[in-house]
Structure formats: C-alpha cells, structure tokens
Coordinates of C-alpha atoms and ligand atoms in Angstrom, one line a residue:
M197 CA 24.2 -1.7 -8.1
T198 CA 23.9 1.8 -5.4
K199 CA 21.1 3.8 -6.0
R200 CA 21.8 7.5 -5.6
V201 CA 18.9 9.1 -3.3
A202 CA 17.9 12.9 -2.9
L203 CA 16.4 13.5 0.2
I204 CA 14.1 17.2 0.5
G205 CA 12.5 17.7 4.0
A206 CA 15.2 15.5 5.9
T207 CA 14.2 16.5 9.3
G208 CA 10.5 16.1 9.4
S209 CA 8.6 12.8 10.7
I210 CA 9.2 10.9 6.8
G211 CA 12.6 12.4 6.4
R212 CA 14.3 11.3 9.9
Q213 CA 12.6 7.9 9.1
A214 CA 13.8 7.7 5.6
L215 CA 17.6 8.3 7.0
E216 CA 17.3 5.6 9.2
I217 CA 16.1 3.4 5.9
V218 CA 19.0 4.8 3.9
G219 CA 21.7 4.1 6.6
A220 CA 20.3 0.7 7.1
H221 CA 20.9 -0.6 3.0
P222 CA 24.4 -0.3 1.6
S223 CA 22.8 -0.1 -2.0
L224 CA 21.3 3.2 -1.1
E225 CA 23.6 6.3 -1.2
L226 CA 22.5 9.6 0.3
V227 CA 23.7 12.2 -2.3
A228 CA 21.6 15.3 -0.9
A229 CA 19.7 16.4 1.9
A230 CA 17.6 19.4 2.2
S231 CA 15.4 20.9 4.7
G232 CA 13.0 23.8 5.3
S233 CA 14.8 25.4 8.2
T234 CA 16.8 23.3 10.4
R235 CA 20.4 22.9 9.9
I236 CA 22.1 19.6 8.8
D237 CA 25.4 20.2 8.1
G238 CA 27.1 17.4 7.0
L239 CA 24.2 15.0 6.8
A240 CA 25.0 14.5 3.1
P241 CA 27.5 15.3 0.9
L242 CA 25.5 18.0 -0.5
T243 CA 22.8 19.7 2.0
Q244 CA 20.9 23.0 1.9
V245 CA 18.4 24.8 4.4
G246 CA 15.6 26.6 2.7
G247 CA 15.5 27.9 -0.7
D248 CA 15.3 26.7 -4.0
F249 CA 16.3 22.7 -4.2
T250 CA 16.4 22.2 -7.9
E251 CA 20.0 23.7 -8.2
L252 CA 21.0 21.2 -5.5
L253 CA 19.4 18.4 -7.6
E254 CA 21.1 19.2 -10.6
R255 CA 24.3 18.9 -8.9
A256 CA 23.2 15.6 -6.9
E257 CA 22.3 13.6 -10.0
P258 CA 20.1 11.4 -7.9
D259 CA 18.5 8.2 -9.2
V260 CA 15.3 8.5 -6.8
V261 CA 14.2 12.0 -5.0
L262 CA 12.2 11.5 -2.0
N263 CA 10.3 14.3 -1.6
A264 CA 9.2 14.7 1.9
V265 CA 8.4 18.3 2.3
V266 CA 5.2 19.2 3.7
G267 CA 3.0 21.3 1.6
F268 CA 2.9 23.1 -1.7
A269 CA 6.3 24.5 -1.0
G270 CA 7.2 20.6 -2.0
L271 CA 5.9 21.5 -5.9
P272 CA 9.1 22.5 -7.1
V273 CA 10.8 19.0 -6.2
T274 CA 8.0 17.0 -7.6
L275 CA 8.2 18.8 -10.7
W276 CA 12.0 18.8 -11.1
A277 CA 11.8 15.1 -10.7
L278 CA 9.2 14.2 -13.1
E279 CA 10.4 16.3 -15.9
R280 CA 13.5 15.2 -15.7
G281 CA 12.7 11.3 -15.7
V282 CA 14.0 10.7 -12.6
D283 CA 12.6 8.4 -9.9
L284 CA 10.4 10.3 -7.3
A285 CA 9.4 8.7 -4.6
L286 CA 6.4 10.8 -3.4
A287 CA 5.3 11.5 0.7
N288 CA 4.5 15.2 -0.4
K289 CA 0.9 14.7 -1.1
E290 CA -0.3 18.1 -1.8
S291 CA 2.2 18.7 -4.5
L292 CA 0.2 15.9 -6.7
V293 CA -3.0 17.3 -5.4
A294 CA -2.7 20.5 -6.6
A295 CA -0.6 20.1 -9.9
G296 CA -2.5 16.8 -11.0
E297 CA -2.6 16.9 -14.6
L298 CA 0.3 19.1 -15.3
A299 CA 2.4 16.7 -12.9
L300 CA 1.0 13.6 -14.8
A301 CA 1.7 15.4 -18.2
A302 CA 5.3 15.9 -17.2
R303 CA 5.7 12.2 -16.0
A304 CA 4.2 10.9 -19.2
R305 CA 6.7 13.3 -21.4
A306 CA 9.9 12.1 -19.4
G307 CA 9.0 8.5 -18.2
G308 CA 10.5 8.3 -14.7
L309 CA 8.8 6.4 -11.9
L310 CA 6.1 7.9 -9.5
L311 CA 6.5 5.7 -6.0
P312 CA 3.8 6.7 -3.8
V313 CA 5.2 6.8 -0.1
D314 CA 1.8 7.4 1.7
S315 CA 1.3 4.4 3.0
E316 CA -2.2 3.5 1.7
H317 CA -1.0 4.5 -1.7
S318 CA 1.8 2.4 -1.6
A319 CA -0.7 -0.2 -0.5
A320 CA -2.6 0.2 -3.5
F321 CA 0.2 0.3 -5.8
Q322 CA 1.0 -3.1 -4.6
C323 CA -2.4 -4.5 -5.0
L324 CA -2.7 -3.3 -8.4
D325 CA 0.8 -4.4 -9.5
G326 CA 0.3 -2.6 -12.6
R327 CA -2.9 -4.0 -13.6
S328 CA -5.2 -1.5 -15.8
P329 CA -7.8 0.0 -14.1
S330 CA -10.7 -1.5 -16.4
Q331 CA -10.2 -4.6 -14.1
V332 CA -10.4 -2.5 -11.2
D333 CA -14.3 -2.1 -9.7
S334 CA -12.6 -0.1 -7.0
L335 CA -9.7 1.2 -4.5
V336 CA -10.8 1.6 -1.1
L337 CA -8.7 3.9 1.0
T338 CA -8.9 3.4 4.7
A339 CA -8.7 6.1 7.5
S340 CA -7.8 6.0 10.9
G341 CA -10.4 8.2 11.8
G342 CA -8.1 10.4 14.0
P343 CA -8.6 11.4 17.5
F344 CA -12.1 12.7 17.0
R345 CA -13.3 9.3 15.6
G346 CA -16.9 8.8 16.8
R347 CA -17.7 12.4 18.2
T348 CA -20.9 14.6 17.0
R349 CA -20.0 18.2 15.2
D350 CA -21.4 19.4 18.3
E351 CA -18.3 17.8 20.5
L352 CA -15.9 19.2 17.9
T353 CA -16.6 22.8 18.6
D354 CA -13.9 23.7 21.0
V355 CA -11.6 21.0 20.6
T356 CA -7.6 22.7 21.2
P357 CA -4.6 22.0 18.8
E358 CA -3.1 19.9 21.5
E359 CA -5.9 17.3 21.4
A360 CA -6.0 17.7 17.5
L361 CA -2.2 16.9 17.6
A362 CA -2.7 13.7 19.6
H363 CA -3.1 10.8 16.8
P364 CA -3.9 7.2 18.0
T365 CA -1.9 5.5 15.7
W366 CA 0.2 7.4 13.4
S367 CA 3.0 9.6 14.4
M368 CA 3.4 12.3 12.0
G369 CA 4.5 15.8 11.3
P370 CA 1.7 18.8 13.0
K371 CA 0.2 19.5 9.7
I372 CA -0.8 16.1 8.6
T373 CA -1.5 15.1 11.7
I374 CA -4.3 18.1 11.8
D375 CA -5.6 16.8 8.8
S376 CA -5.9 13.2 10.0
A377 CA -7.8 14.8 12.8
T378 CA -10.2 16.7 10.1
L379 CA -10.1 13.8 7.4
A380 CA -8.6 16.7 5.2
N381 CA -5.5 13.9 4.8
K382 CA -8.2 11.4 3.8
G383 CA -9.8 14.1 1.1
L384 CA -6.2 14.8 -0.5
E385 CA -5.1 11.2 -0.3
L386 CA -8.6 11.0 -2.3
I387 CA -7.5 13.3 -4.8
E388 CA -4.0 11.7 -5.2
A389 CA -5.3 8.0 -5.7
H390 CA -7.2 9.7 -8.6
F391 CA -4.1 10.8 -10.2
L392 CA -2.0 8.1 -9.4
F393 CA -4.3 5.2 -10.5
D394 CA -6.2 7.0 -12.9
L395 CA -9.4 6.2 -11.7
P396 CA -12.6 8.1 -11.6
Y397 CA -13.6 9.4 -8.0
D398 CA -16.7 7.4 -7.9
R399 CA -14.5 4.2 -8.0
I400 CA -12.5 5.4 -5.2
E401 CA -14.3 4.7 -1.9
V402 CA -13.0 6.1 1.8
V403 CA -13.9 3.8 5.1
V404 CA -12.7 4.1 8.3
H405 CA -10.5 0.9 10.1
P406 CA -9.4 2.5 13.0
A407 CA -6.9 0.0 13.6
S408 CA -4.9 1.3 10.3
V409 CA -3.8 -2.4 9.8
V410 CA -5.2 -2.7 6.5
H411 CA -3.9 0.3 4.5
A412 CA -5.6 -0.1 1.2
L413 CA -7.9 -2.7 -0.7
V414 CA -8.3 -3.0 -4.5
R415 CA -11.7 -4.6 -5.2
F416 CA -11.5 -6.2 -8.7
R417 CA -14.2 -6.5 -11.6
D418 CA -14.6 -10.5 -10.7
G419 CA -15.6 -10.0 -7.1
A420 CA -12.0 -10.6 -5.7
A421 CA -10.4 -8.1 -3.7
L422 CA -6.6 -7.6 -2.7
A423 CA -5.7 -6.0 0.7
H424 CA -2.0 -4.7 1.9
L425 CA -2.0 -5.5 5.5
G426 CA 0.7 -4.4 8.0
Y427 CA 1.3 -2.4 11.5
P428 CA 0.9 1.5 10.6
D429 CA 5.0 1.8 10.4
M430 CA 5.9 4.5 7.7
R431 CA 9.6 3.0 7.4
V432 CA 7.6 0.2 5.2
P433 CA 6.3 2.4 2.5
I434 CA 9.2 4.5 2.4
S435 CA 11.9 1.4 2.4
Y436 CA 9.6 0.1 -0.6
A437 CA 9.7 3.0 -2.6
L438 CA 13.6 3.4 -2.2
T439 CA 14.5 -0.2 -3.0
Y440 CA 11.8 -1.0 -5.2
P441 CA 11.3 -3.2 -6.8
E442 CA 13.4 -5.2 -4.4
R443 CA 11.4 -4.7 -1.2
A444 CA 14.2 -5.1 1.1
A445 CA 13.9 -6.4 4.7
T446 CA 13.1 -3.6 7.2
P447 CA 12.9 -3.6 11.4
V448 CA 9.4 -3.7 11.2
P449 CA 7.6 -7.2 13.1
A450 CA 5.1 -9.5 11.3
L451 CA 1.7 -9.1 12.1
D452 CA 0.8 -11.4 14.9
L453 CA -2.6 -12.9 13.7
A454 CA -2.7 -15.8 16.2
G455 CA -2.7 -13.0 19.2
G456 CA -6.0 -11.9 18.1
L457 CA -6.1 -9.5 15.4
T458 CA -9.5 -8.5 14.3
L459 CA -10.2 -5.9 11.5
E460 CA -13.3 -3.3 11.9
F461 CA -14.5 -1.0 9.1
H462 CA -17.0 1.7 8.9
A463 CA -18.6 4.6 7.0
P464 CA -17.1 7.7 7.1
D465 CA -19.1 10.3 9.2
L466 CA -19.2 13.2 6.5
E467 CA -21.0 15.5 8.9
S468 CA -18.9 15.6 11.5
F469 CA -15.9 15.8 9.3
P470 CA -17.0 17.6 6.2
L471 CA -13.6 18.1 4.4
L472 CA -13.9 15.0 3.1
A473 CA -16.8 15.1 1.3
L474 CA -15.4 18.7 0.1
A475 CA -12.1 17.0 -0.9
R476 CA -14.7 15.0 -3.2
R477 CA -16.2 17.6 -4.6
A478 CA -13.1 19.6 -5.7
G479 CA -11.9 16.5 -7.4
E480 CA -15.0 15.9 -9.4
L481 CA -14.9 19.6 -10.4
G482 CA -11.5 19.3 -11.4
G483 CA -9.5 22.0 -13.0
T484 CA -7.7 24.1 -9.9
Y485 CA -10.2 23.2 -7.5
P486 CA -8.1 20.7 -5.8
C487 CA -5.2 23.2 -5.7
A488 CA -7.5 25.5 -4.1
Y489 CA -8.9 23.1 -1.5
N490 CA -5.2 22.0 -0.7
A491 CA -4.1 26.0 -0.4
A492 CA -7.5 27.1 1.9
N493 CA -6.9 24.2 4.1
E494 CA -2.8 25.2 4.6
V495 CA -3.9 28.4 5.2
A496 CA -6.8 27.1 7.5
V497 CA -4.6 24.6 9.6
G498 CA -1.9 26.9 10.0
A499 CA -4.7 29.4 11.7
F500 CA -6.1 26.8 13.8
L501 CA -2.4 25.5 14.6
E502 CA -2.0 29.3 16.0
G503 CA -5.1 29.4 17.7
R504 CA -6.8 31.9 15.7
L505 CA -9.1 29.7 14.2
P506 CA -11.4 26.6 15.8
F507 CA -11.1 23.2 14.4
L508 CA -15.0 23.4 12.6
G509 CA -13.2 26.7 10.9
I510 CA -11.6 24.7 8.6
A511 CA -13.8 23.2 6.9
D512 CA -15.7 26.2 6.9
A513 CA -12.7 28.1 5.6
V514 CA -12.1 25.7 2.8
E515 CA -15.4 25.7 1.4
E516 CA -15.7 29.0 1.3
T517 CA -12.9 29.7 -1.1
I518 CA -13.7 26.2 -3.1
A519 CA -17.1 28.6 -3.6
A520 CA -14.9 31.6 -4.2
V521 CA -12.4 30.5 -6.8
D522 CA -12.9 30.0 -10.7
G523 CA -11.5 26.8 -10.8
A524 CA -10.4 26.9 -14.2
A525 CA -8.0 24.5 -15.2
A526 CA -4.2 25.6 -15.4
R527 CA -2.3 25.4 -18.5
D528 CA 1.4 25.9 -17.1
L529 CA 3.0 26.0 -14.0
E530 CA 2.6 30.1 -13.8
E531 CA -1.1 29.9 -13.9
L532 CA -1.1 27.1 -11.1
L533 CA 1.1 29.6 -9.0
E534 CA -1.8 32.0 -9.6
A535 CA -4.4 29.8 -8.6
D536 CA -2.6 28.7 -5.5
A537 CA -1.8 32.5 -4.3
A538 CA -5.5 33.5 -5.1
A539 CA -7.0 30.8 -3.2
R540 CA -4.6 31.4 0.0
Q541 CA -5.5 35.3 -0.2
L542 CA -9.5 34.2 -0.3
A543 CA -9.1 32.0 2.9
R544 CA -6.9 34.9 4.4
E545 CA -9.8 37.3 3.8
R546 CA -12.7 34.8 4.8
L547 CA -10.8 33.9 8.2
A548 CA -10.0 38.0 8.7
T549 CA -14.1 38.5 8.2
P550 CA -16.3 39.4 11.3
A551 CA -18.3 35.6 10.2
S552 CA -15.2 33.7 10.7
A553 CA -14.1 35.4 14.0
S554 CA -17.4 35.2 15.7
A555 CA -17.3 31.6 15.3
F556 CA -14.1 31.4 17.5
R557 CA -15.0 30.9 20.7
P558 CA -11.5 31.2 23.0
E559 CA -10.6 28.4 25.5
G560 CA -12.6 28.7 28.4
A561 CA -15.6 30.4 27.1
E562 CA -18.9 29.4 27.2
S563 CA -20.4 27.2 24.6
A564 CA -23.2 28.0 22.5
Ligands
LIG39 P1 7.1 17.3 9.1 O1 6.0 18.7 9.1 O2 7.9 16.2 10.4 O3 8.7 17.6 8.0 C1 8.7 18.3 6.6 C2 9.5 18.6 6.4 O4 9.6 19.7 5.0 C3 10.7 19.0 7.1 O5 12.1 18.4 6.9 C4 10.9 20.6 6.8 O6 12.0 21.3 7.2 C5 10.1 20.8 5.7 N1 10.0 22.1 4.9 C6 8.7 22.5 5.8 N2 8.4 23.7 5.2 C7 9.6 23.8 4.1 C8 9.3 24.5 3.1 N3 8.7 25.9 2.7 N4 10.6 24.6 2.1 C9 10.9 23.3 1.9 N5 11.3 22.7 3.2 C10 10.0 22.7 4.2 O7 6.2 16.7 7.8 P2 6.0 15.1 7.9 O8 5.2 14.2 8.5 O9 7.2 14.3 7.7 O10 5.1 15.0 6.4 C11 6.1 15.7 5.2 C12 5.4 15.0 4.2 O11 4.9 13.4 3.8 C13 3.6 15.7 3.9 O12 3.3 16.2 2.6 C14 2.9 14.6 4.5 O13 1.4 14.7 4.3 C15 3.5 13.3 3.8 N6 3.1 12.3 4.7 C16 3.7 12.1 5.7 C17 3.4 10.5 6.3 C18 4.0 10.9 8.0 O14 3.9 9.5 8.7 N7 4.4 11.6 8.6 C19 2.5 9.8 6.1 C20 2.2 10.0 5.0 C21 2.5 11.1 4.1
LIG40 MG1 -1.7 8.2 4.2

C-alpha cells in the first residue's frame, strides 16, 4: 500500500533528507511539497512557496504530513494534521512546545498518530513502545553539548555566529544549530518530551553525551533501562516516522562496536548554558510560559545570527521575557497567537534597551 506524504519545509536540512528517504521507498508517494521561500517547482504534484499551507494540505489529502518547517511558523501545519487525525511526522518541535495542551487536545479528539522525528524523541518513542508512563521511572535525553561543551561562561562571551554554527556531530539548519550551542535545543526537547510522553518534568533528565550515539534511554521502575543507539543521522528517525510501523532499510551503516566504541556521559553545565534550566522552569510553570520561552528564543537567536546580540544575551533575553509575560494558559489558538506575539514584542524591546546593548561588545573590542 502506498502512503501519500506531504512534506512541508522541503528545502531545509530535514526536508532534503526526507526527499532522499521518500525517493528510496516505492511505497512512499510525495503528493505535496512546500518551502518558506525557495522555489520548488516540479518537486511534487502540488507545491507551494510561503503563505498558508493548509489549503495545499486539504487538496493533497496526505496519509502523513512531515512538518519540517523551522520555528513557530510550523504551528498551522501541526494543528492541521492533529485536528484532522492525519498522521503527523513532527520535526518542528517548536509548534508542540508552544501549543502544548492545545495540540494534544486536538490529537485526542481526532486520533491521528504523532510520530516524533527529533532523534531523541524517536528513540524514546521506540524504547517506550507504547508502555504506560506508570512503568517508567524516568526518560533520559542525551545532548551532544554542542561546539562549546566544556567552556566556562567567561569563555562564551565573545563567541561568534560562525563558531556557534560549527556543530561537532550534527549538520542542521542554522536556527537549531544555534539552539544546540546554547542548549536551548535540549530545553525545547525537554518540553517536547513532556508533551509527547505525558511525563512530569522531574522524570525527564538530560545528560551530555558527546558522541551522539545513544539518542535516549528509558529507565523503567524495575531497574532496567532501554537505550536507543545509532550513528547520528536524521535519515533514521525520518525513515522510521514515514514508514512506521515497518522500519524500512536506510543506507545508514551499522554501529561499529568492535572498532572500540566508548560511551561517555556527563551532567550538563547549567551555569554556562542557562537556557536548559530556563526551559525546565518554563515547562514547570506551564500555561503559555513554554510558548514565551520559544518566542523569545527565536527573536534572540535571530538577533545573534545578525550580529546584534552576544551569545550570552540569548539566555538573558529569554529569562527577562519569561519574567515579564503573564504566562496564563491559552484557551484557544487566538490566545496562543497573542501570547506568542506578546513574548516576541517583549523580547524585541529588551534587545533594544541600553542594558542589553551595553552587554554587546562588537568583535575585536577589549574583553572586560
Ligand atoms: P532549515 O532551516 O534547514 O529548514 C527549514 C525549512 O522550513 C525550509 O524548508 C524553509 O523554507 C522552511 N521555512 C522557514 N521559515 C518558514 C516559514 N516562515 N514558513 C514556512 N516555511 C518556512 O531547518 P531544519 O534544520 O531542517 O529544521 C527543521 C525543523 O526540524 C526545526 O524545527 C528543527 O528544530 C527540527 N529538527 C531538525 C533537525 C536537523 O537535523 N536539522 C533535527 C531535529 C529536529
Ligand atoms: Mg534532537
């Protein structure tokens, strides 16, 4: 049986790898493709560049939607699939982090599958294999630690976008690469895991594992832990989500164990990388705090990439925004969009204040 696939965000890092997976499997048929701004004529029977993708999705009648858009802009695609009970392969973690309960309520009403594409969550999904949260002691998400692992806070003051964009183990789009350098990515993933697996935050741990071979572990209440291992290659979780429950072959090589694979784990450094602890706080506060965390982070990462904000200013902007928003739960999409817009506005105002500006020392300036 063929599966009709709609790929939204087809020109990005995930999108391009998804095209490879779809092209390799005769049972996967690409019926629609969309991108934010790059032309994609002829890529699929239905294509669209920018705008509202929901009409494209209506016409495409997909069996599965792969949401590979980056950022909160992916929200309408996530909600479209969840509200209609169409299976959703979700790479766009920001939409689930921001929409949280609203997204889960839509899924509960319509009953489609929510298949994580994020490698850690795909790994956890497979280790959990439908077992009830009551059997789970805790979920462990692994983090590579990014390019600045091991640095003190002082050693992060002057890092440039170029340095932050050089990720040691994963090749990804710019936004998630910066998020990996600040550990905001792991913070978003912590909140993503809470919503995907219905686990309270005190039962989700994060450990640094530089090799990115163990993607997640689930500790069960009997003392057993199941781990998911594999080389860091997004084609594996993309293929798993698109061919679920069949687990099709991929070109990714088997792990070379006899070649001397060693596994190393450390506690994360929450002082150098405060965005991880801030995500936990935002998640525990609940309501629209995760939405505000995400919104402020998107604004701050954009400013960092444009050279308008120092690296450590990203966490400051998020922290100040979280302290300033009201965080009340959104009862509907309109309230969620308002919360997102309000947090963005606060983050932008904070980036424009003299306090934030004076913290920014342009390249070449003397360090304090
Ligand atoms: P990317 O920047 O490489 O690609 C983003 C895609 O989204 C592009 O196709 C772009 O055209 C589209 N897009 C951007 N802005 C848009 C907008 N406003 N409206 C509609 N489309 C827009 O990003 P990526 O690295 O492929 O990441 C995509 C998502 O997958 C992110 O949420 C990221 O966190 C998640 N993810 C990525 C990886 C990875 O290895 N790249 C791993 C895990 C999760
Ligand atoms: Mg991930």
